[in-house]
Coordinates of N, CA and C in Angstrom, one line a residue:
M1 N -7.7 37.8 7.2 CA -7.1 36.5 7.5 C -8.2 35.6 7.9
I2 N -9.0 36.0 8.9 CA -10.1 35.2 9.4 C -11.1 34.9 8.3
L3 N -11.4 35.9 7.5 CA -12.4 35.8 6.4 C -11.8 34.7 5.4
A4 N -10.5 34.7 5.1 CA -10.0 33.7 4.2 C -10.1 32.3 4.8
V5 N -9.9 32.2 6.1 CA -10.0 30.8 6.7 C -11.5 30.4 6.6
L6 N -12.4 31.3 6.9 CA -13.8 31.0 6.8 C -14.2 30.6 5.4
L7 N -13.7 31.3 4.4 CA -14.0 30.9 3.0 C -13.4 29.5 2.7
I8 N -12.2 29.2 3.2 CA -11.6 27.9 2.9 C -12.5 26.8 3.6
V9 N -12.9 27.1 4.8 CA -13.8 26.1 5.5 C -15.1 25.9 4.8
A10 N -15.7 27.0 4.2 CA -16.9 26.9 3.5 C -16.7 26.1 2.2
Q11 N -15.6 26.3 1.6 CA -15.3 25.5 0.4 C -15.1 24.0 0.7
I12 N -14.5 23.8 1.8 CA -14.2 22.4 2.2 C -15.5 21.6 2.4
G13 N -16.4 22.2 3.1 CA -17.7 21.6 3.3 C -18.4 21.3 1.9
A14 N -18.2 22.2 1.0 CA -18.8 22.0 -0.3 C -18.1 20.9 -1.1
Q15 N -16.8 20.8 -0.9 CA -16.0 19.9 -1.7 C -16.3 18.4 -1.2
D16 N -16.2 18.2 0.1 CA -16.5 16.9 0.6 C -17.2 16.9 1.9
P17 N -18.4 16.7 2.0 CA -19.2 16.9 3.2 C -18.8 15.9 4.3
R18 N -18.1 14.9 3.9 CA -17.6 13.9 5.0 C -16.7 14.6 6.0
L19 N -16.0 15.6 5.5 CA -15.0 16.3 6.4 C -15.7 17.2 7.4
D20 N -17.0 17.3 7.3 CA -17.7 18.2 8.3 C -17.6 17.6 9.7
R21 N -17.2 16.3 9.8 CA -17.1 15.7 11.1 C -15.9 16.3 11.8
L22 N -15.0 17.0 11.1 CA -13.8 17.5 11.8 C -14.1 18.9 12.3
D23 N -13.4 19.4 13.3 CA -13.5 20.7 13.7 C -13.0 21.7 12.6
P24 N -13.5 22.9 12.6 CA -13.1 23.8 11.5 C -11.6 24.0 11.2
D25 N -10.8 24.1 12.3 CA -9.4 24.3 12.1 C -8.7 23.0 11.5
T26 N -9.1 21.9 12.0 CA -8.6 20.6 11.5 C -9.0 20.4 10.1
R27 N -10.3 20.7 9.8 CA -10.9 20.5 8.5 C -10.1 21.4 7.5
A28 N -9.8 22.6 7.9 CA -9.1 23.5 7.0 C -7.7 23.0 6.7
Q29 N -7.0 22.5 7.7 CA -5.6 22.0 7.5 C -5.6 20.7 6.7
V30 N -6.6 19.8 7.0 CA -6.6 18.6 6.2 C -6.9 18.9 4.7
T31 N -7.8 19.9 4.5 CA -8.1 20.2 3.1 C -6.9 20.8 2.3
V32 N -6.1 21.6 3.0 CA -4.9 22.1 2.4 C -4.0 20.9 1.9
V33 N -3.8 19.9 2.8 CA -3.0 18.7 2.5 C -3.6 18.0 1.3
V34 N -5.0 17.8 1.4 CA -5.7 17.0 0.3 C -5.5 17.8 -1.0
D35 N -5.8 19.1 -1.0 CA -5.7 19.9 -2.2 C -4.2 19.8 -2.8
S36 N -3.2 19.9 -1.9 CA -1.8 19.9 -2.4 C -1.5 18.5 -3.0
A37 N -2.1 17.4 -2.4 CA -1.9 16.1 -3.0 C -2.5 16.0 -4.3
R38 N -3.7 16.5 -4.5 CA -4.4 16.5 -5.8 C -3.6 17.2 -6.8
R39 N -3.1 18.4 -6.4 CA -2.3 19.2 -7.4 C -1.1 18.4 -8.0
V40 N -0.5 17.6 -7.2 CA 0.7 16.8 -7.7 C 0.3 15.4 -8.2
G41 N -1.0 15.2 -8.3 CA -1.5 13.9 -8.9 C -1.5 12.7 -7.9
L42 N -1.5 13.0 -6.6 CA -1.7 11.9 -5.6 C -3.2 11.7 -5.3
P43 N -3.5 10.5 -5.0 CA -4.9 10.2 -4.7 C -5.4 10.9 -3.4
A44 N -6.6 11.5 -3.4 CA -7.1 12.2 -2.3 C -7.9 11.3 -1.3
E45 N -8.5 10.3 -1.9 CA -9.4 9.5 -1.0 C -8.7 8.8 0.2
P46 N -7.5 8.3 0.0 CA -6.8 7.7 1.2 C -6.6 8.8 2.3
L47 N -6.3 10.0 1.9 CA -6.1 11.1 2.9 C -7.4 11.4 3.6
I48 N -8.5 11.5 2.8 CA -9.8 11.8 3.5 C -10.1 10.6 4.4
Q49 N -9.9 9.4 4.0 CA -10.2 8.3 4.8 C -9.4 8.3 6.1
R50 N -8.1 8.7 6.0 CA -7.3 8.7 7.2 C -7.8 9.8 8.2
A51 N -8.2 10.9 7.7 CA -8.8 12.0 8.5 C -10.1 11.5 9.2
L52 N -10.9 10.8 8.4 CA -12.2 10.3 9.0 C -11.9 9.2 10.0
E53 N -10.9 8.4 9.8 CA -10.5 7.4 10.8 C -10.1 8.0 12.1
G54 N -9.3 9.1 12.0 CA -8.9 9.8 13.2 C -10.1 10.4 13.9
A55 N -11.1 10.9 13.2 CA -12.3 11.5 13.8 C -13.1 10.4 14.5
T56 N -13.2 9.3 13.8 CA -14.0 8.2 14.4 C -13.3 7.7 15.7
K57 N -12.0 7.7 15.8 CA -11.3 7.2 16.9 C -11.2 8.3 18.0
G58 N -11.7 9.5 17.7 CA -11.7 10.6 18.7 C -10.3 11.2 18.9
A59 N -9.4 11.1 17.8 CA -8.1 11.7 17.9 C -8.2 13.2 17.9
P60 N -7.3 13.8 18.6 CA -7.3 15.3 18.6 C -6.9 15.8 17.2
G61 N -7.3 17.0 16.8 CA -7.1 17.6 15.5 C -5.7 17.6 15.1
P62 N -4.7 18.0 15.9 CA -3.3 18.0 15.5 C -2.8 16.7 15.1
R63 N -3.2 15.6 15.8 CA -2.8 14.3 15.5 C -3.4 13.8 14.2
I64 N -4.6 14.2 13.9 CA -5.2 13.9 12.6 C -4.5 14.5 11.5
V65 N -4.2 15.8 11.6 CA -3.4 16.6 10.6 C -2.1 15.9 10.4
T66 N -1.4 15.6 11.4 CA -0.1 14.9 11.3 C -0.2 13.6 10.5
A67 N -1.2 12.8 10.9 CA -1.3 11.5 10.2 C -1.6 11.7 8.7
V68 N -2.5 12.7 8.4 CA -2.8 13.0 7.0 C -1.6 13.5 6.2
R69 N -0.8 14.3 6.8 CA 0.5 14.8 6.2 C 1.4 13.7 6.0
R70 N 1.6 12.8 7.0 CA 2.5 11.7 6.9 C 2.1 10.8 5.7
L71 N 0.8 10.5 5.6 CA 0.3 9.6 4.6 C 0.6 10.3 3.2
S72 N 0.3 11.6 3.1 CA 0.6 12.3 1.8 C 2.1 12.2 1.4
T73 N 2.9 12.4 2.4 CA 4.4 12.2 2.1 C 4.7 10.8 1.7
D74 N 4.1 9.8 2.4 CA 4.4 8.4 2.0 C 3.9 8.0 0.7
L75 N 2.7 8.6 0.3 CA 2.2 8.4 -1.0 C 3.1 8.9 -2.1
G76 N 3.7 10.1 -1.8 CA 4.6 10.7 -2.7 C 5.9 9.8 -2.9
T77 N 6.4 9.3 -1.7 CA 7.5 8.4 -1.8 C 7.2 7.1 -2.6
A78 N 6.1 6.6 -2.3 CA 5.7 5.4 -3.1 C 5.6 5.7 -4.6
R79 N 5.0 6.8 -4.9 CA 4.9 7.1 -6.4 C 6.3 7.3 -7.0
A80 N 7.3 7.9 -6.2 CA 8.6 8.1 -6.7 C 9.3 6.7 -7.0
A81 N 8.9 5.7 -6.1 CA 9.5 4.4 -6.3 C 8.8 3.6 -7.4
L82 N 7.5 3.8 -7.6 CA 6.7 3.0 -8.5 C 6.5 3.6 -9.8
G83 N 6.7 4.9 -9.9 CA 6.5 5.6 -11.2 C 5.2 6.4 -11.2
D84 N 5.1 7.3 -12.1 CA 3.9 8.2 -12.2 C 2.7 7.5 -12.7
E85 N 2.8 6.4 -13.3 CA 1.6 5.7 -13.8 C 1.0 4.8 -12.7
A86 N 1.6 4.7 -11.5 CA 1.0 3.8 -10.5 C -0.4 4.2 -10.1
S87 N -1.2 3.2 -9.9 CA -2.6 3.5 -9.6 C -2.7 3.8 -8.1
A88 N -3.9 4.3 -7.6 CA -4.1 4.6 -6.2 C -3.9 3.3 -5.4
P89 N -4.5 2.2 -5.7 CA -4.3 1.0 -4.9 C -2.8 0.6 -4.9
E90 N -2.1 0.7 -6.0 CA -0.7 0.4 -6.0 C 0.1 1.3 -5.0
L91 N -0.3 2.6 -5.1 CA 0.4 3.6 -4.1 C 0.1 3.2 -2.7
E92 N -1.1 2.8 -2.4 CA -1.4 2.5 -1.0 C -0.7 1.2 -0.6
A93 N -0.6 0.2 -1.5 CA 0.2 -1.0 -1.2 C 1.7 -0.6 -1.0
G94 N 2.1 0.3 -1.8 CA 3.5 0.8 -1.7 C 3.8 1.4 -0.4
V95 N 2.8 2.2 0.1 CA 2.9 2.8 1.4 C 3.0 1.8 2.5
A96 N 2.2 0.7 2.4 CA 2.2 -0.4 3.4 C 3.5 -1.1 3.4
A97 N 4.1 -1.3 2.2 CA 5.4 -1.9 2.1 C 6.5 -1.0 2.7
L98 N 6.4 0.2 2.4 CA 7.4 1.2 3.0 C 7.3 1.2 4.5
R99 N 6.1 1.3 5.0 CA 5.9 1.3 6.5 C 6.3 0.0 7.2
A100 N 6.3 -1.1 6.4 CA 6.7 -2.4 7.0 C 8.2 -2.5 7.0
G101 N 8.9 -1.5 6.3 CA 10.3 -1.5 6.3 C 11.0 -1.9 5.0
A102 N 10.1 -2.2 4.0 CA 10.6 -2.6 2.7 C 10.9 -1.4 1.8
T103 N 11.7 -1.6 0.8 CA 11.8 -0.6 -0.2 C 11.2 -1.2 -1.5
P104 N 10.1 -0.8 -1.9 CA 9.5 -1.4 -3.1 C 10.3 -1.1 -4.3
Q105 N 10.8 -2.2 -4.9 CA 11.6 -2.1 -6.1 C 11.1 -3.1 -7.2
V106 N 9.8 -3.2 -7.3 CA 9.2 -4.1 -8.3 C 8.8 -3.3 -9.5
H107 N 9.0 -2.0 -9.5 CA 8.6 -1.2 -10.7 C 9.5 -1.7 -11.9
G108 N 8.8 -1.9 -13.0 CA 9.6 -2.3 -14.2 C 9.9 -3.8 -14.3
V109 N 9.6 -4.6 -13.2 CA 9.9 -6.0 -13.2 C 8.7 -6.8 -13.6
R110 N 7.5 -6.2 -13.3 CA 6.2 -6.8 -13.5 C 5.3 -5.8 -14.2
R111 N 4.5 -6.3 -15.1 CA 3.5 -5.3 -15.6 C 2.5 -5.0 -14.6
P112 N 2.0 -3.8 -14.6 CA 0.9 -3.4 -13.6 C -0.3 -4.3 -13.8
P113 N -1.1 -4.5 -12.7 CA -0.9 -3.8 -11.4 C 0.1 -4.5 -10.5
L114 N 0.7 -3.7 -9.7 CA 1.7 -4.1 -8.8 C 1.1 -4.3 -7.4
T115 N -0.1 -4.1 -7.2 CA -0.8 -4.1 -5.9 C -0.5 -5.3 -5.1
M116 N -0.7 -6.5 -5.7 CA -0.5 -7.8 -5.0 C 1.0 -8.0 -4.7
A117 N 1.9 -7.7 -5.6 CA 3.3 -7.9 -5.3 C 3.7 -7.1 -4.1
L118 N 3.3 -5.8 -4.1 CA 3.6 -4.9 -3.0 C 3.0 -5.4 -1.7
S119 N 1.7 -5.9 -1.8 CA 1.0 -6.4 -0.6 C 1.7 -7.6 0.0
V120 N 2.1 -8.5 -0.9 CA 2.9 -9.7 -0.4 C 4.2 -9.3 0.2
L121 N 4.9 -8.3 -0.4 CA 6.1 -7.8 0.2 C 5.9 -7.3 1.6
A122 N 4.9 -6.5 1.8 CA 4.6 -5.9 3.1 C 4.2 -7.0 4.1
D123 N 3.4 -8.0 3.6 CA 3.0 -9.1 4.5 C 4.1 -9.9 5.0
L124 N 5.1 -10.2 4.0 CA 6.3 -11.0 4.4 C 7.1 -10.3 5.5
V125 N 7.3 -9.0 5.3 CA 8.1 -8.2 6.3 C 7.3 -8.2 7.6
A126 N 6.0 -8.0 7.6 CA 5.2 -8.0 8.8 C 5.3 -9.4 9.5
S127 N 5.6 -10.5 8.7 CA 5.7 -11.8 9.3 C 7.0 -12.1 9.9
G128 N 8.0 -11.1 9.8 CA 9.3 -11.3 10.3 C 10.4 -11.5 9.3
V129 N 10.0 -11.6 8.0 CA 11.0 -11.8 7.0 C 11.8 -10.5 6.9
P130 N 13.1 -10.5 6.9 CA 13.9 -9.3 6.7 C 13.5 -8.6 5.4
A131 N 13.5 -7.3 5.4 CA 13.0 -6.5 4.2 C 13.8 -6.9 3.0
D132 N 15.1 -7.1 3.1 CA 15.9 -7.4 1.9 C 15.6 -8.8 1.3
S133 N 15.3 -9.7 2.2 CA 14.9 -11.1 1.8 C 13.6 -11.1 1.2
A134 N 12.6 -10.3 1.8 CA 11.3 -10.3 1.2 C 11.3 -9.6 -0.2
A135 N 12.1 -8.5 -0.3 CA 12.2 -7.9 -1.6 C 12.8 -8.8 -2.6
A136 N 13.9 -9.5 -2.3 CA 14.5 -10.4 -3.2 C 13.6 -11.5 -3.7
A137 N 12.8 -12.0 -2.7 CA 11.8 -13.1 -3.1 C 10.8 -12.5 -4.1
V138 N 10.2 -11.4 -3.8 CA 9.2 -10.8 -4.7 C 9.8 -10.5 -6.0
L139 N 11.0 -9.9 -6.0 CA 11.6 -9.6 -7.3 C 11.9 -10.9 -8.1
A140 N 12.2 -12.0 -7.4 CA 12.5 -13.2 -8.1 C 11.2 -13.8 -8.7
L141 N 10.1 -13.7 -8.0 CA 8.9 -14.3 -8.5 C 8.0 -13.4 -9.4
A142 N 8.1 -12.1 -9.2 CA 7.2 -11.1 -9.8 C 7.2 -11.2 -11.3
P143 N 8.3 -11.4 -12.0 CA 8.2 -11.3 -13.5 C 7.3 -12.3 -14.1
K144 N 7.1 -13.5 -13.5 CA 6.3 -14.5 -14.2 C 5.1 -14.9 -13.3
A145 N 5.1 -14.5 -12.0 CA 4.0 -14.9 -11.1 C 2.8 -14.2 -11.3
R146 N 1.6 -14.9 -11.2 CA 0.3 -14.2 -11.2 C 0.0 -13.9 -9.8
D147 N -1.0 -13.1 -9.6 CA -1.4 -12.7 -8.2 C -1.7 -13.9 -7.4
A148 N -2.3 -14.9 -7.9 CA -2.7 -16.1 -7.2 C -1.4 -16.8 -6.7
D149 N -0.4 -16.8 -7.6 CA 0.9 -17.4 -7.3 C 1.6 -16.7 -6.1
L150 N 1.5 -15.4 -6.1 CA 2.2 -14.6 -5.1 C 1.4 -14.9 -3.7
V151 N 0.1 -14.9 -3.8 CA -0.6 -15.2 -2.6 C -0.3 -16.6 -2.0
E152 N -0.2 -17.6 -2.9 CA 0.1 -18.9 -2.4 C 1.5 -19.0 -1.8
F153 N 2.5 -18.2 -2.5 CA 3.8 -18.2 -2.0 C 3.8 -17.6 -0.5
R154 N 3.1 -16.5 -0.4 CA 3.0 -15.8 1.0 C 2.5 -16.8 2.0
R155 N 1.4 -17.5 1.6 CA 0.8 -18.4 2.6 C 1.7 -19.6 3.0
T156 N 2.5 -20.1 2.0 CA 3.4 -21.1 2.2 C 4.5 -20.7 3.2
V157 N 5.1 -19.5 2.9 CA 6.1 -19.0 3.8 C 5.6 -18.8 5.2
E158 N 4.4 -18.2 5.3 CA 3.8 -17.9 6.6 C 3.5 -19.2 7.4
R159 N 3.1 -20.3 6.6 CA 2.9 -21.6 7.3 C 4.2 -22.1 7.8
D160 N 5.3 -22.0 7.0 CA 6.6 -22.5 7.4 C 7.1 -21.8 8.6
I161 N 6.8 -20.5 8.7 CA 7.2 -19.7 9.8 C 6.5 -20.1 11.1
A162 N 5.2 -20.4 10.9 CA 4.3 -20.8 12.0 C 4.8 -22.2 12.5
L163 N 5.3 -23.0 11.6 CA 5.8 -24.3 12.0 C 7.2 -24.3 12.6
G164 N 7.8 -23.1 12.7 CA 9.1 -22.9 13.4 C 10.3 -22.5 12.6
A165 N 10.1 -22.4 11.2 CA 11.2 -22.1 10.4 C 11.6 -20.6 10.6
P166 N 12.9 -20.3 10.6 CA 13.2 -18.8 10.6 C 12.7 -18.1 9.4
P167 N 12.2 -16.9 9.6 CA 11.5 -16.2 8.4 C 12.4 -16.1 7.2
A168 N 13.6 -15.7 7.3 CA 14.5 -15.5 6.1 C 14.7 -16.9 5.4
A169 N 14.9 -17.9 6.3 CA 15.2 -19.3 5.7 C 13.9 -19.8 5.0
A170 N 12.8 -19.6 5.6 CA 11.5 -20.1 5.0 C 11.3 -19.4 3.6
T171 N 11.6 -18.1 3.6 CA 11.4 -17.4 2.3 C 12.4 -17.9 1.2
S172 N 13.7 -18.0 1.6 CA 14.7 -18.4 0.7 C 14.4 -19.9 0.2
T173 N 14.1 -20.7 1.1 CA 13.8 -22.1 0.8 C 12.7 -22.2 -0.2
R174 N 11.6 -21.5 0.0 CA 10.5 -21.6 -0.9 C 10.8 -21.0 -2.2
V175 N 11.6 -19.9 -2.3 CA 11.9 -19.3 -3.6 C 12.8 -20.3 -4.4
N176 N 13.8 -20.9 -3.7 CA 14.8 -21.8 -4.3 C 14.1 -23.1 -4.7
A177 N 13.1 -23.6 -3.9 CA 12.5 -24.9 -4.2 C 11.3 -24.7 -5.2
G178 N 11.0 -23.4 -5.6 CA 9.9 -23.2 -6.5 C 8.6 -23.5 -5.9
A179 N 8.3 -22.8 -4.8 CA 7.1 -23.1 -4.0 C 5.8 -23.0 -4.7
V180 N 5.9 -22.2 -5.8 CA 4.7 -22.1 -6.6 C 5.0 -22.4 -8.1
D181 N 4.0 -22.9 -8.8 CA 4.2 -23.3 -10.2 C 3.9 -22.0 -11.0
I182 N 4.9 -21.4 -11.5 CA 4.7 -20.2 -12.3 C 4.8 -20.6 -13.8
Y183 N 3.7 -20.3 -14.5 CA 3.6 -20.7 -15.9 C 4.5 -19.7 -16.7
S184 N 5.2 -20.3 -17.7 CA 6.0 -19.4 -18.6 C 5.0 -18.8 -19.6
A185 N 5.5 -17.8 -20.3 CA 4.7 -17.1 -21.3 C 4.2 -18.1 -22.3
G186 N 2.9 -18.0 -22.6 CA 2.3 -18.8 -23.7 C 1.8 -20.1 -23.2
S187 N 2.1 -20.5 -22.0 CA 1.6 -21.8 -21.5 C 0.2 -21.6 -20.9
N188 N -0.4 -22.8 -20.5 CA -1.8 -22.8 -20.0 C -1.9 -21.9 -18.8
P189 N -2.7 -20.9 -18.8 CA -2.8 -20.0 -17.6 C -3.9 -20.5 -16.6
G190 N -3.9 -21.8 -16.3 CA -4.8 -22.4 -15.4 C -4.6 -21.9 -13.9
P191 N -5.3 -22.5 -13.0 CA -5.2 -22.0 -11.6 C -3.8 -22.3 -11.1
A192 N -3.5 -21.6 -10.1 CA -2.1 -21.8 -9.4 C -2.1 -23.2 -8.8
R193 N -1.0 -23.9 -9.0 CA -0.9 -25.2 -8.4 C 0.4 -25.2 -7.6
P194 N 0.3 -25.2 -6.3 CA 1.5 -25.2 -5.4 C 2.2 -26.5 -5.5
R195 N 3.5 -26.5 -5.6 CA 4.3 -27.7 -5.5 C 4.6 -28.1 -4.1
R196 N 4.6 -29.3 -3.8 CA 4.9 -29.8 -2.5 C 6.4 -30.2 -2.4
P197 N 7.2 -29.7 -1.5 CA 8.6 -30.0 -1.4 C 8.8 -31.5 -1.1

């Protein structure tokens, strides 16, 4: 048993020398999670980065392992919501949206990449917009909006909130008023031009 653990630890160091910063037991457990994620097609780099972040912050080994396991689970949940073809950045944005309290449901509504749509969704929720209102807004805009349109929409909503508008009302008002100029298919794809109410 001890020999098997030592062999795993030796393989870990050979696989990714960055994990040498972890104590042997933590490194072995993190590697098991990373290898399991790889086997099911999840990205390994976010998991490695989470472990290294924990080491940098001086977190105890069990806490690092728990954080890496949780992220692996969340990446799997995001992939289930976004589909098997989701890229690593899309999955990470999906995790951020899930952790913000949203349920990413933009899969199939917008052609990939979905990274910006999910990031805007997470940012809106973090700004106080209820998850269902944020999701409805992104779903309404996502089919025709470009990334620049979504970013401008988020900025406009956040500005309205900063000026005292209730988050859900600010979001709804901007969606209904057409806060961003979304070009229809085949029209001039020039820069995003925000409309002023």
